[in-house]
mmCIF file of N, CA and C in Angstrom:
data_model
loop_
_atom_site.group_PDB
_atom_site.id
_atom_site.type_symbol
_atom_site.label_atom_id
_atom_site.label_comp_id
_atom_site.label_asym_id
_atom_site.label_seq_id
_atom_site.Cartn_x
_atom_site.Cartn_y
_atom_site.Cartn_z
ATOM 1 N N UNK A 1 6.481 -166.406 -11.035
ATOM 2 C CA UNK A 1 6.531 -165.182 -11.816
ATOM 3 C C UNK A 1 7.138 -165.470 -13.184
ATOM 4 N N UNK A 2 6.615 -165.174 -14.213
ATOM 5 C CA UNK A 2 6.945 -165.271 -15.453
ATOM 6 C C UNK A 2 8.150 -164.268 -16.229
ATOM 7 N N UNK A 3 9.137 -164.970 -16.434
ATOM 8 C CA UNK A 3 9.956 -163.865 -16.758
ATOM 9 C C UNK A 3 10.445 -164.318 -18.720
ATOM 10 N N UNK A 4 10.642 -163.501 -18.968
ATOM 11 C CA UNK A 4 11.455 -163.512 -20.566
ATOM 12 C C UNK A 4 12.272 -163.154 -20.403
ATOM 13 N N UNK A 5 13.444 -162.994 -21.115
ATOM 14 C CA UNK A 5 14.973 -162.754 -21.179
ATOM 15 C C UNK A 5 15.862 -163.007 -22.109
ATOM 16 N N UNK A 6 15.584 -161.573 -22.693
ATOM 17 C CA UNK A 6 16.358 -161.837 -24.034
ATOM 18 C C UNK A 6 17.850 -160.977 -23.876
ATOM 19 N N UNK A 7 18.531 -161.967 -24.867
ATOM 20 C CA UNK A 7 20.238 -161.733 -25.267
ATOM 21 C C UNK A 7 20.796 -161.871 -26.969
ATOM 22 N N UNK A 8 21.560 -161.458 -26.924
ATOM 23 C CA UNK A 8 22.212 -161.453 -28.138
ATOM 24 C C UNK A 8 22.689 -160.455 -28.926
ATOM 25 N N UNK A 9 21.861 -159.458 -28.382
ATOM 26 C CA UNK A 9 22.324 -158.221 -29.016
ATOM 27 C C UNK A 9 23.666 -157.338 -29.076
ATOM 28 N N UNK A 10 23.880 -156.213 -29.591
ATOM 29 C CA UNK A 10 25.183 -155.427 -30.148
ATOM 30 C C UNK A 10 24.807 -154.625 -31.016
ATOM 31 N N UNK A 11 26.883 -154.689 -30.863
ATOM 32 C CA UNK A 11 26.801 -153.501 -32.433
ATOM 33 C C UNK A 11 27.052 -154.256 -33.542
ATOM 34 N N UNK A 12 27.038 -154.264 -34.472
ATOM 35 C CA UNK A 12 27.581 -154.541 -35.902
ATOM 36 C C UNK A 12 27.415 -153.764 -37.244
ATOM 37 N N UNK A 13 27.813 -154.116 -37.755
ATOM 38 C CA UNK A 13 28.327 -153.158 -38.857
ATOM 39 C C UNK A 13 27.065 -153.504 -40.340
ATOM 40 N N UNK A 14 26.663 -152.739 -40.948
ATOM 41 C CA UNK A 14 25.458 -153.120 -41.723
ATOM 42 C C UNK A 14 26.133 -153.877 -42.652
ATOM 43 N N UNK A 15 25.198 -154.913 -43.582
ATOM 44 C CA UNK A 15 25.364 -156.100 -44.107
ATOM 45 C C UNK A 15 25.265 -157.599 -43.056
ATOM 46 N N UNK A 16 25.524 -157.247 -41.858
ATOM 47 C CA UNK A 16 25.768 -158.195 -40.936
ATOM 48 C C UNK A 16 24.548 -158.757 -40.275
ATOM 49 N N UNK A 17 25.259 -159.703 -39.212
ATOM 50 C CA UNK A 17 24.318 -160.702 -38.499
ATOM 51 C C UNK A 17 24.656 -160.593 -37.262
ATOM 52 N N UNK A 18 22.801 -161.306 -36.541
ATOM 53 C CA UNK A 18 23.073 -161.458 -35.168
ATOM 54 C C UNK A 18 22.000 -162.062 -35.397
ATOM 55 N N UNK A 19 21.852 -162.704 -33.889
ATOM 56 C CA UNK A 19 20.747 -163.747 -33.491
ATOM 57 C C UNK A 19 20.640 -163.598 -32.337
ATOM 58 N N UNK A 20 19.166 -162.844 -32.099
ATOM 59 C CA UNK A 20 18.200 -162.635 -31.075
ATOM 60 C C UNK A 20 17.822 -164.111 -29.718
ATOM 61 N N UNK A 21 18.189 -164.133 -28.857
ATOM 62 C CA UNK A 21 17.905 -165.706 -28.207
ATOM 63 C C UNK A 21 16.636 -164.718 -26.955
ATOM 64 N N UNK A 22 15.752 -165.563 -26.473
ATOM 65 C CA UNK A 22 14.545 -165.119 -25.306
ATOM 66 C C UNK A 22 14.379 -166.409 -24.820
ATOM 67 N N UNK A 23 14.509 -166.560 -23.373
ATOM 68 C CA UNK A 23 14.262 -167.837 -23.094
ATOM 69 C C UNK A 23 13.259 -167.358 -21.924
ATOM 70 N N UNK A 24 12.432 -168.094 -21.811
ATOM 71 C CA UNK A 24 11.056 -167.573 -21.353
ATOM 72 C C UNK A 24 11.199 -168.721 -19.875
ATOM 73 N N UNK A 25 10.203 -168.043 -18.501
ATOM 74 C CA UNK A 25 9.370 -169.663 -17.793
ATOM 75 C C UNK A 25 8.235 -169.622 -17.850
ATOM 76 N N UNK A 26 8.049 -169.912 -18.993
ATOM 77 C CA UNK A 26 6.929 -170.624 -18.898
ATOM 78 C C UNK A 26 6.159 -171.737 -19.170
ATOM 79 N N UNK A 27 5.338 -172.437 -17.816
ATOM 80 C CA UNK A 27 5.239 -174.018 -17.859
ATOM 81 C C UNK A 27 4.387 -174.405 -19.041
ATOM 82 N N UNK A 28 3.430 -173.893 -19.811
ATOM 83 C CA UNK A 28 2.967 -174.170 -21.176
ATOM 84 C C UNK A 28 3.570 -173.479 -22.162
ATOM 85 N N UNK A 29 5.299 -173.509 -22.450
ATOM 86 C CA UNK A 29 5.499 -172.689 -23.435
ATOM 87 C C UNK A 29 4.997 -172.841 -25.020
ATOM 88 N N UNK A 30 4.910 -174.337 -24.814
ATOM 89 C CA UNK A 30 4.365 -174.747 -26.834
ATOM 90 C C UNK A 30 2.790 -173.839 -26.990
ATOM 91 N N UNK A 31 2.424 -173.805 -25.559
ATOM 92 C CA UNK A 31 1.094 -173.458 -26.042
ATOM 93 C C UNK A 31 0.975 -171.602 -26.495
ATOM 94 N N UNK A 32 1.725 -170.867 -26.220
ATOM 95 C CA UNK A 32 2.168 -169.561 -26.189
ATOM 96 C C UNK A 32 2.235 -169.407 -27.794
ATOM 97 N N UNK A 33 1.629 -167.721 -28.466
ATOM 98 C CA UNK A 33 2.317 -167.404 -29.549
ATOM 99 C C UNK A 33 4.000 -166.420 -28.655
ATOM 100 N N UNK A 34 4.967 -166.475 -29.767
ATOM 101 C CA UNK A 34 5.634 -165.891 -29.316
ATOM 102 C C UNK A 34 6.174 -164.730 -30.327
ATOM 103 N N UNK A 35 6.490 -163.050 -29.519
ATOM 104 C CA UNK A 35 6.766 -162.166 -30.912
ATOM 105 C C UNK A 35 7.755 -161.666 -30.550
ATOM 106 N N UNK A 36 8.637 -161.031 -31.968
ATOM 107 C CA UNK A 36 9.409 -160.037 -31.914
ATOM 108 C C UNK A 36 9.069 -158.769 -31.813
ATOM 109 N N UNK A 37 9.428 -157.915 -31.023
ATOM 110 C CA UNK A 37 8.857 -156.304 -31.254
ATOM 111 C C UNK A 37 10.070 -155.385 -31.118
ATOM 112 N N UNK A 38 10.293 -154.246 -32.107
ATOM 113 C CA UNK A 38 11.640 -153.320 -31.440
ATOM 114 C C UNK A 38 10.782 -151.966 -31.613
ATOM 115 N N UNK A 39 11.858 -150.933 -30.849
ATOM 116 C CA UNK A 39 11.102 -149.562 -30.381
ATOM 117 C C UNK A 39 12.593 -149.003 -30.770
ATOM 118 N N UNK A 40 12.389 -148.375 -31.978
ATOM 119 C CA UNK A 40 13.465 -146.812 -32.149
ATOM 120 C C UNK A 40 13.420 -145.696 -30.854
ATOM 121 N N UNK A 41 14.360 -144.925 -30.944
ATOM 122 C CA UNK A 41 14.703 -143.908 -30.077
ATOM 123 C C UNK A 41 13.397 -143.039 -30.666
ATOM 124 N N UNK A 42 12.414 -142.476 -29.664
ATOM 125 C CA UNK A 42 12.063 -141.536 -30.584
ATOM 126 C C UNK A 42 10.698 -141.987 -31.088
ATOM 127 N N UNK A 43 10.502 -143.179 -31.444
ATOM 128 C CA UNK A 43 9.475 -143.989 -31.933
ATOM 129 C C UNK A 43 8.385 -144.497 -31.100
ATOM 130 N N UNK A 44 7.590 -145.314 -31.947
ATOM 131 C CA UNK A 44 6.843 -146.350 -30.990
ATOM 132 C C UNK A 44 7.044 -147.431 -31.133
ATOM 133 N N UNK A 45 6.873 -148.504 -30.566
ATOM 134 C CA UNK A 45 7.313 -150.254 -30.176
ATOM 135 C C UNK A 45 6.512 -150.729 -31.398
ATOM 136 N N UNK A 46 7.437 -151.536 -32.273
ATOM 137 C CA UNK A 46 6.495 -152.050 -33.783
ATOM 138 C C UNK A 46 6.606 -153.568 -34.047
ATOM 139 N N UNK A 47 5.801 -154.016 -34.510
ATOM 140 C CA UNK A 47 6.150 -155.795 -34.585
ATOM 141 C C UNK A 47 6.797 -155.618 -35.458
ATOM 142 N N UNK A 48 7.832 -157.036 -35.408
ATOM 143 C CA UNK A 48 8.860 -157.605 -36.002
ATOM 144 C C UNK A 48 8.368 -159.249 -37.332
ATOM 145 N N UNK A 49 8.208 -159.911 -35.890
ATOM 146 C CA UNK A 49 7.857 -161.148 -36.235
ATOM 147 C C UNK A 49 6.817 -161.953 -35.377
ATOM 148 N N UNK A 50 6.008 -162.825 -35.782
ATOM 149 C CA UNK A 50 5.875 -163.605 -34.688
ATOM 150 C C UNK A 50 5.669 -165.131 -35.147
ATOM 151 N N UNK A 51 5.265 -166.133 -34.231
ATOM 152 C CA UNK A 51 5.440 -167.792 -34.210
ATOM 153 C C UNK A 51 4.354 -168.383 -33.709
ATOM 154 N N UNK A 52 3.496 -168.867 -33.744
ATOM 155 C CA UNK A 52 2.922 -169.769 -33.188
ATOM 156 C C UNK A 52 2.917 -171.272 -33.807
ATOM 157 N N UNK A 53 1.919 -172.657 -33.292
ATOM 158 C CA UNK A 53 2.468 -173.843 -33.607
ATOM 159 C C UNK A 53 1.740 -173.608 -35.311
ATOM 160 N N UNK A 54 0.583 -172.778 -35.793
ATOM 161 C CA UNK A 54 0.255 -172.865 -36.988
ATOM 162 C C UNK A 54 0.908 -171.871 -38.126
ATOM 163 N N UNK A 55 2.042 -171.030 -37.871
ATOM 164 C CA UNK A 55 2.820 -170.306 -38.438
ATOM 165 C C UNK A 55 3.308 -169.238 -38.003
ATOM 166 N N UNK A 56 3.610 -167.936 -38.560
ATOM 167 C CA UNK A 56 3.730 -166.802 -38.489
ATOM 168 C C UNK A 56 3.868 -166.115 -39.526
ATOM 169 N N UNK A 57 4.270 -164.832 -39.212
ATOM 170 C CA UNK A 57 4.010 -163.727 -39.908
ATOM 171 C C UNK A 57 5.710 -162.788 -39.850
ATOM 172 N N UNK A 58 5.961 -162.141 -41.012
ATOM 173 C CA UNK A 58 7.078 -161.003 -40.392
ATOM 174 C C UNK A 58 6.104 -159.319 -40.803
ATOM 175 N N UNK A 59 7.050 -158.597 -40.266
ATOM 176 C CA UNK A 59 6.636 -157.440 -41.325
ATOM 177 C C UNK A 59 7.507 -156.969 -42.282
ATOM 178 N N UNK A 60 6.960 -156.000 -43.183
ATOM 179 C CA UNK A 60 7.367 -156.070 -44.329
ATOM 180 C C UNK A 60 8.452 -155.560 -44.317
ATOM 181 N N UNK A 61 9.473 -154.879 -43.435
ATOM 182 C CA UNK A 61 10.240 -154.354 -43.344
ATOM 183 C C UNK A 61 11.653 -155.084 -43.251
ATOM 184 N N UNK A 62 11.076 -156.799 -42.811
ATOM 185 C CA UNK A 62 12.448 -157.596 -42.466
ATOM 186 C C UNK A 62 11.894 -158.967 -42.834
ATOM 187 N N UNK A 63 11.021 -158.687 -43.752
ATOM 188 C CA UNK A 63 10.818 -159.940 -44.510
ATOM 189 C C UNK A 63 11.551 -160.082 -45.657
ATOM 190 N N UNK A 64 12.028 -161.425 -45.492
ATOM 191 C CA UNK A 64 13.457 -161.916 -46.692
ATOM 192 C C UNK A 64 14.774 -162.050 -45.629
ATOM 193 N N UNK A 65 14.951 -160.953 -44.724
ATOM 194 C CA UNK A 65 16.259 -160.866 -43.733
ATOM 195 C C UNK A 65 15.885 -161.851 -42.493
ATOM 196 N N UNK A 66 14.931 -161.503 -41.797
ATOM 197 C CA UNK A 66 14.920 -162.156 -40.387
ATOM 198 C C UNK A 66 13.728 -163.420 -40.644
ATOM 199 N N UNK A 67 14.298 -164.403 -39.413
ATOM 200 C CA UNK A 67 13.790 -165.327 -39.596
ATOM 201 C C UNK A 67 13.591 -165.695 -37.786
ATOM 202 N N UNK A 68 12.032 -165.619 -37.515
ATOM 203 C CA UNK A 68 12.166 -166.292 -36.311
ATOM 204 C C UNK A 68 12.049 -167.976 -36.291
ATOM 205 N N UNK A 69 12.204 -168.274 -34.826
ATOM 206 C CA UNK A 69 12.087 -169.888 -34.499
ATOM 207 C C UNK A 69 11.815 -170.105 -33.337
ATOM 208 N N UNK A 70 11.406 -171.167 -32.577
ATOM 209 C CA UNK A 70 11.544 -171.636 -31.513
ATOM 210 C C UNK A 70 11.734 -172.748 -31.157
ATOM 211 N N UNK A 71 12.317 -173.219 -30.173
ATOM 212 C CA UNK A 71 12.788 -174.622 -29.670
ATOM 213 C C UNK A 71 11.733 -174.458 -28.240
ATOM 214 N N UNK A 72 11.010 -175.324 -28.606
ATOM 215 C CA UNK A 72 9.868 -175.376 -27.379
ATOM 216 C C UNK A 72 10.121 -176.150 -25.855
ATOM 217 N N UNK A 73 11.863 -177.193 -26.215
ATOM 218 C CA UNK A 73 11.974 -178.541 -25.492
ATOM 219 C C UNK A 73 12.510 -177.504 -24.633
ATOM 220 N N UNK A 74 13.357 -176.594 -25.118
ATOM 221 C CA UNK A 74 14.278 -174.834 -24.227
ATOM 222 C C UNK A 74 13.729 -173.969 -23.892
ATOM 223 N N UNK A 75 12.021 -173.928 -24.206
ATOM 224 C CA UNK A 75 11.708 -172.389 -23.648
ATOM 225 C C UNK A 75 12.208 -171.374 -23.846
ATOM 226 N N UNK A 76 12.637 -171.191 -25.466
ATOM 227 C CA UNK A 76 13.280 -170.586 -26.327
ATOM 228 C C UNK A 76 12.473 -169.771 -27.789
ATOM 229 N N UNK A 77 12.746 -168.474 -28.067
ATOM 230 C CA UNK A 77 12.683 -168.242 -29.189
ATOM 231 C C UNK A 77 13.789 -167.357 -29.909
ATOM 232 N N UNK A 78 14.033 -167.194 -31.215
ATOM 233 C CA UNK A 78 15.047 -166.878 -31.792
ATOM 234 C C UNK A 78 14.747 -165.759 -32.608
ATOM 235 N N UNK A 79 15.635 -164.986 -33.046
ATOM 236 C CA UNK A 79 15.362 -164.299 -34.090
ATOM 237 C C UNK A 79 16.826 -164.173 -34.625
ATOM 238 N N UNK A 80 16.776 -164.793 -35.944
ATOM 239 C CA UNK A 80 18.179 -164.627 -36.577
ATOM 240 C C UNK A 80 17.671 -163.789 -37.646
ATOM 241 N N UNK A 81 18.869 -162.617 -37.911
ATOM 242 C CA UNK A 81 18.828 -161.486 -38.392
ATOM 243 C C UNK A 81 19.939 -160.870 -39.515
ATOM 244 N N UNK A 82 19.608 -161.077 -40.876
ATOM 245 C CA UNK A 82 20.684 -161.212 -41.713
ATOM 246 C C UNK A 82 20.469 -159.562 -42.477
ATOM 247 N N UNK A 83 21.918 -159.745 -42.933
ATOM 248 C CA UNK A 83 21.446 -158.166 -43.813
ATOM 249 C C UNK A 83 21.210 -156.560 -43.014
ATOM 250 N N UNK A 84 22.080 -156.988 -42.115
ATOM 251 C CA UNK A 84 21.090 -155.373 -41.129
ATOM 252 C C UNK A 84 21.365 -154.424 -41.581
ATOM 253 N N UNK A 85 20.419 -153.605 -41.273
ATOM 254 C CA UNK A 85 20.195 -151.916 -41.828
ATOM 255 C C UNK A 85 20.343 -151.177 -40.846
ATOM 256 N N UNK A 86 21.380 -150.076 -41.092
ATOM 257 C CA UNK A 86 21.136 -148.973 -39.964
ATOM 258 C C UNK A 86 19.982 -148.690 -39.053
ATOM 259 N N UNK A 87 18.694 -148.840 -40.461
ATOM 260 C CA UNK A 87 17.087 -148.298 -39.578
ATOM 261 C C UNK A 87 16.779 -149.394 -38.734
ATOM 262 N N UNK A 88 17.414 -150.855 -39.116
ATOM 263 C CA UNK A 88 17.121 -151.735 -37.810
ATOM 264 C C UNK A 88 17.693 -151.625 -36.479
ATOM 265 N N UNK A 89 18.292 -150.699 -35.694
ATOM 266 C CA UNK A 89 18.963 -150.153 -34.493
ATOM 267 C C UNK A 89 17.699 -149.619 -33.881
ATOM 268 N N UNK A 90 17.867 -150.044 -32.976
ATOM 269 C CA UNK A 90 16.394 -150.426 -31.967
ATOM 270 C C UNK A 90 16.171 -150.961 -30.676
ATOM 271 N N UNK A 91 15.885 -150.717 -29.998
ATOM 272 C CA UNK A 91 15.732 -152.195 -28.749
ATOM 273 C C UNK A 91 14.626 -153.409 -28.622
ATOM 274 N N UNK A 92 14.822 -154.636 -28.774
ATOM 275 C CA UNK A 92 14.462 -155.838 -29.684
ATOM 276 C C UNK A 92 13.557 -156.170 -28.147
ATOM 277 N N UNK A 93 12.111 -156.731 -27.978
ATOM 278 C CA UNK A 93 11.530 -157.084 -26.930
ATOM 279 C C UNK A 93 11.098 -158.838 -27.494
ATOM 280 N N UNK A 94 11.255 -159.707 -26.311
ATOM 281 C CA UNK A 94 10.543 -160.797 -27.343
ATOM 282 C C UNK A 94 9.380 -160.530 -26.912
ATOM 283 N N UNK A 95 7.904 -161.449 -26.768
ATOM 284 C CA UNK A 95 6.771 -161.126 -25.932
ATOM 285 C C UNK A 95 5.924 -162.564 -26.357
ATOM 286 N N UNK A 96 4.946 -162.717 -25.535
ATOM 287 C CA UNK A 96 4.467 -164.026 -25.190
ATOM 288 C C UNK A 96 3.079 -164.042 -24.843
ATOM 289 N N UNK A 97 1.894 -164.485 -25.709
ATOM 290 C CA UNK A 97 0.514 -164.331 -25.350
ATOM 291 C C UNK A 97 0.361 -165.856 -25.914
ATOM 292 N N UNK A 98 -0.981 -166.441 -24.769
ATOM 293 C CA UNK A 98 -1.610 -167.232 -24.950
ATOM 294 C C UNK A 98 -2.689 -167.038 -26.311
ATOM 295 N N UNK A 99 -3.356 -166.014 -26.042
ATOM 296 C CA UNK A 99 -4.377 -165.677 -27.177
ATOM 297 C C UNK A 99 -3.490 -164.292 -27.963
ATOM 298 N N UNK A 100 -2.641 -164.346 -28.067
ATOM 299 C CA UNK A 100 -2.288 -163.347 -28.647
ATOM 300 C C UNK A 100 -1.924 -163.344 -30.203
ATOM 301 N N UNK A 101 -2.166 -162.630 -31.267
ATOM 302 C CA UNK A 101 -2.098 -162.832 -32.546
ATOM 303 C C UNK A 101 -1.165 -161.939 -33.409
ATOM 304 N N UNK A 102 -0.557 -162.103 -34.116
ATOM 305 C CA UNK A 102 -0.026 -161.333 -35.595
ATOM 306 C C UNK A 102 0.799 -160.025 -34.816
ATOM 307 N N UNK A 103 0.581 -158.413 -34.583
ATOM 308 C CA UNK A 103 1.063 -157.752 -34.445
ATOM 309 C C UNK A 103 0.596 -156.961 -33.215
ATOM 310 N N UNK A 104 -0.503 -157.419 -32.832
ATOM 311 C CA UNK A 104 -0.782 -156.549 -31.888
ATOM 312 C C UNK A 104 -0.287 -156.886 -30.447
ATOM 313 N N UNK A 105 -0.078 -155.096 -29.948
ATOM 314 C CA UNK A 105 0.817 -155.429 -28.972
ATOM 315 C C UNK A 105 -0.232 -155.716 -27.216
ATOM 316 N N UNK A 106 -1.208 -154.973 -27.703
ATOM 317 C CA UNK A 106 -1.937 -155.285 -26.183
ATOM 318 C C UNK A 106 -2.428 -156.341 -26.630
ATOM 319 N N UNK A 107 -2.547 -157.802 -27.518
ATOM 320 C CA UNK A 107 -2.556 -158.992 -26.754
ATOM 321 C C UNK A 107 -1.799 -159.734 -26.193
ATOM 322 N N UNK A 108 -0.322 -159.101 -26.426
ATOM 323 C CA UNK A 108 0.263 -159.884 -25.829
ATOM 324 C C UNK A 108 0.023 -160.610 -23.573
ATOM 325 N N UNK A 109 0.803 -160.818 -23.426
ATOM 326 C CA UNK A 109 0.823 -160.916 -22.046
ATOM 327 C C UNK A 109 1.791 -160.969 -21.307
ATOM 328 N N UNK A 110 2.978 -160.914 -22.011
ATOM 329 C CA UNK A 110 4.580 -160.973 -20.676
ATOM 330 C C UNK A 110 5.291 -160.582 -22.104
ATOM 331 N N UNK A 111 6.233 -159.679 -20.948
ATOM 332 C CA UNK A 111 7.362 -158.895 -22.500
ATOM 333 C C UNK A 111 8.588 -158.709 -21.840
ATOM 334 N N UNK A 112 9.655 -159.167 -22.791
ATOM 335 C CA UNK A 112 11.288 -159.093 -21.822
ATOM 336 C C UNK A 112 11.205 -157.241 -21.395
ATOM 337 N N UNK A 113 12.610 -158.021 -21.146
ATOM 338 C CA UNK A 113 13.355 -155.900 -20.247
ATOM 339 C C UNK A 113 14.208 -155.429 -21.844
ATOM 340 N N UNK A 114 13.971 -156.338 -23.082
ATOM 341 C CA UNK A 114 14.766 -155.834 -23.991
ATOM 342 C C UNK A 114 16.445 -155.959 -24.123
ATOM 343 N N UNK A 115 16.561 -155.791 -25.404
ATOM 344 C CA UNK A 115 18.017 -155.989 -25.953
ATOM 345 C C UNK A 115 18.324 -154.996 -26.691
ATOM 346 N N UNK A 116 19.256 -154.572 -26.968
ATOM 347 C CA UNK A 116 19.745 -153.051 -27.926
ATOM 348 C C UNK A 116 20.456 -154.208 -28.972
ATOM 349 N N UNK A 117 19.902 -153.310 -30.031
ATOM 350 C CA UNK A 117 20.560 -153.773 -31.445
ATOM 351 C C UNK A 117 20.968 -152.587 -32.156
ATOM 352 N N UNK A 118 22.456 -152.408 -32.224
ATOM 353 C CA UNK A 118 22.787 -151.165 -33.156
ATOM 354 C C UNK A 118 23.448 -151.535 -34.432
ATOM 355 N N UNK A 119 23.172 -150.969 -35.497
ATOM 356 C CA UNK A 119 24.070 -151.071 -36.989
ATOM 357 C C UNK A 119 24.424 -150.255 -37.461
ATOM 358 N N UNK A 120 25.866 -149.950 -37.369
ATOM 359 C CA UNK A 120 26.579 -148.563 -38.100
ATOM 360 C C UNK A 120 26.494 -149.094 -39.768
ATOM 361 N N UNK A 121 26.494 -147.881 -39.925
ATOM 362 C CA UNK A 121 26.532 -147.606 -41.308
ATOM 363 C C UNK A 121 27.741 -147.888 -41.836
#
């Protein structure tokens, strides 16, 4: 059974940092794109970021601040997160598709249980 499992999250205070960790099992992880997605209270679930071995993409909202990564040898992906904004308070999903591309969320194929990220003002 394929699980994701992401950590790192909190509170912090805006201007600040945190770093998103998802450590995935899965036995072809290099071959996987891997994404960030968060869902406001209230909202709907929106891409963040994502990685694969020929690049990625952010959206425009946390491009310049966040920066994903992955360590493939760990079955790992990252999201370090500089500069936070109140409107970034959210719950952070990583997610994991073989054929899966850029932002969309039904290609993905396995998605954590989520992380809460809050930033007071």
């Amino acid at each position: 059974q394929v699980q994701l499992v992401e950590s790192g999250g909190g509170l912090v205070q805006a201007g600040g940092s945190l770093r998103l960790s998802c450590a995935a099992s899965l036995r072809t992880f290099s071959w996987y794109t891997l994404g960030w997605f968060r869902q406001a209270p209230g909202k709907e679930r929106e891409f963040v970021a994502y990685i694969r071995s020929s690049g990625g993409d952010y959206a425009d909202s946390v491009k310049g601040r966040f920066t994903i990564s992955r360590v493939n040898a760990k079955n790992t992906v990252y999201l370090q997160m500089n500069s936070l904004k109140p409107e970034d308070t959210a719950v952070y999903y990583c997610a994991a598709g073989l054929t899966a591309y850029s932002g969309s969320l039904k290609s993905y194929d396995y998605w954590g249980q989520g992380t809460q990220v809050t930033v007071s003002s």
